[in-house]
Short mmCIF file of C-alpha atoms in Angstrom, two decimals:
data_model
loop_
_atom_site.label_atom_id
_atom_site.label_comp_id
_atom_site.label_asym_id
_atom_site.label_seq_id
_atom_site.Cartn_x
_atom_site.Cartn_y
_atom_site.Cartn_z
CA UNK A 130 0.00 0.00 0.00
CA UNK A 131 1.42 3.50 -1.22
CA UNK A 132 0.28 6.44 1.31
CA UNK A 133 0.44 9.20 -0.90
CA UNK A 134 -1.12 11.24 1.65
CA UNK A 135 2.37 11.24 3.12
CA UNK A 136 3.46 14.21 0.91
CA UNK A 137 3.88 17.87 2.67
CA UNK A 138 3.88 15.87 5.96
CA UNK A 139 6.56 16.20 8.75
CA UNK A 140 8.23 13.56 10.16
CA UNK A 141 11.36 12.93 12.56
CA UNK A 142 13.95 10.78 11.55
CA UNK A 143 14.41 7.77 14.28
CA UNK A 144 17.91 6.17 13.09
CA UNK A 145 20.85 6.73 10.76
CA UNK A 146 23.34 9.48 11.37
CA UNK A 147 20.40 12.29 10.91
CA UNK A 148 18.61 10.61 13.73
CA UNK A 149 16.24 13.11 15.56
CA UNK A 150 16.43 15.78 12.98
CA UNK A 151 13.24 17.13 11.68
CA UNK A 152 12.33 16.65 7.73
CA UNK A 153 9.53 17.46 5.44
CA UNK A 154 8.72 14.63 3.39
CA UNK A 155 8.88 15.90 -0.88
CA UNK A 156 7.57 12.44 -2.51
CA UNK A 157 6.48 8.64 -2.61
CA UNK A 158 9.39 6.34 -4.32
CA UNK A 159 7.20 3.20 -3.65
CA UNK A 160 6.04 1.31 -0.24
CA UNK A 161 9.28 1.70 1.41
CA UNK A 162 10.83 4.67 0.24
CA UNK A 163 10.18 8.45 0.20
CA UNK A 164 12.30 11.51 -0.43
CA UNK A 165 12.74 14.20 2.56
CA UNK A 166 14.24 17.65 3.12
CA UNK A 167 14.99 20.02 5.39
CA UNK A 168 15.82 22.66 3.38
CA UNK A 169 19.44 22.90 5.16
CA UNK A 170 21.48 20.08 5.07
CA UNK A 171 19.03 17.89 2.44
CA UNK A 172 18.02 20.92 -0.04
CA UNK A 173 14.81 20.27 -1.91
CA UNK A 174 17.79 19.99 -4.88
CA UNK A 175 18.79 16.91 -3.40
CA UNK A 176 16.46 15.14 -1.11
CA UNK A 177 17.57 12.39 1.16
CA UNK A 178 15.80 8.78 0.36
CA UNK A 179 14.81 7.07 3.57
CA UNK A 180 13.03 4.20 4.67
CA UNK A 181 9.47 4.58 5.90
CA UNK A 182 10.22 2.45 8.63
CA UNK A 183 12.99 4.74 9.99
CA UNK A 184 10.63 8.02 10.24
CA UNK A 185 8.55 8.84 13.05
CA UNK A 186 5.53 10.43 10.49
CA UNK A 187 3.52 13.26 12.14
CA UNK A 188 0.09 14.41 11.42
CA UNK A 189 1.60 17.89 11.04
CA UNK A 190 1.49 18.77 7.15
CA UNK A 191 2.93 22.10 5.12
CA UNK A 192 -0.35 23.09 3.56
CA UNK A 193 1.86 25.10 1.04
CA UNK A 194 4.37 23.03 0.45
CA UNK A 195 2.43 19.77 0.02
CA UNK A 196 0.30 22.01 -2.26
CA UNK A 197 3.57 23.04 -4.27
CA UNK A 198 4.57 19.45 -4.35
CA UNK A 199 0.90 18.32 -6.11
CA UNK A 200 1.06 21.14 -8.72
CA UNK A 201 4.94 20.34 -9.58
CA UNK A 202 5.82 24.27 -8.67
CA UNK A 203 9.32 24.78 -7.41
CA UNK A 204 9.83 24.49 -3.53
CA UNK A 205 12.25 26.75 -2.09
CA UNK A 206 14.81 25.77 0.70
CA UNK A 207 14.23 28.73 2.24
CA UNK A 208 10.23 27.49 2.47
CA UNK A 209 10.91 24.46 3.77
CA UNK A 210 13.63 26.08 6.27
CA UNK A 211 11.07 28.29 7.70
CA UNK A 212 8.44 26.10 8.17
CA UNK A 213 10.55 23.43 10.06
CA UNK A 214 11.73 26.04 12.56
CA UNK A 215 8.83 27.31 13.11
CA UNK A 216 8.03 23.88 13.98
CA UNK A 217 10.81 24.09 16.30
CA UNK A 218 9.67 27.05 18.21
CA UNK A 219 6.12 25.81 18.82
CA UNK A 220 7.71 22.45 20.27
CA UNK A 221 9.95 24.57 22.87
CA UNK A 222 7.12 26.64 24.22
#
């Protein structure tokens, strides 16, 4: 089963060397696989492939962004950058 609803959606990456860091996940490769960013260290140029298995998936989505993503508009770093720390901020109050 393919959750395409996974697009725009935030999720937390639970091993691997970028364990804990926050991503935005950018597409689908199949049932196992998606593409994230964080705008920083994984541009949107050059998203990081991941397992499904190894995110924590949140029910936090970027309205925008996922809405960028559907059309096939460009998504800007600096987009996906602001969104995950405002993310951040909200977390530490």
């Amino acid at each position: 089963m393919i959750f395409t609803d996974y697009v725009g959606r935030v999720a937390y990456s639970k091993s691997g060397r970028d364990a804990g860091r926050i991503f935005i996940i950018t597409s689908i490769i199949d049932e196992d696989y998606v593409y994230i960013t964080d705008g920083d260290l994984r541009p949107v140029e050059k998203p990081k492939k991941k397992k499904i298995k190894h995110l924590k998936i949140t029910d936090i989505t970027a309205s925008e962004i996922k809405q960028l993503l559907k059309q096939g508009d460009k998504v800007s770093n600096r987009a996906v950058k602001k969104f995950l720390q405002s993310m951040s901020s909200n977390e530490e109050v």
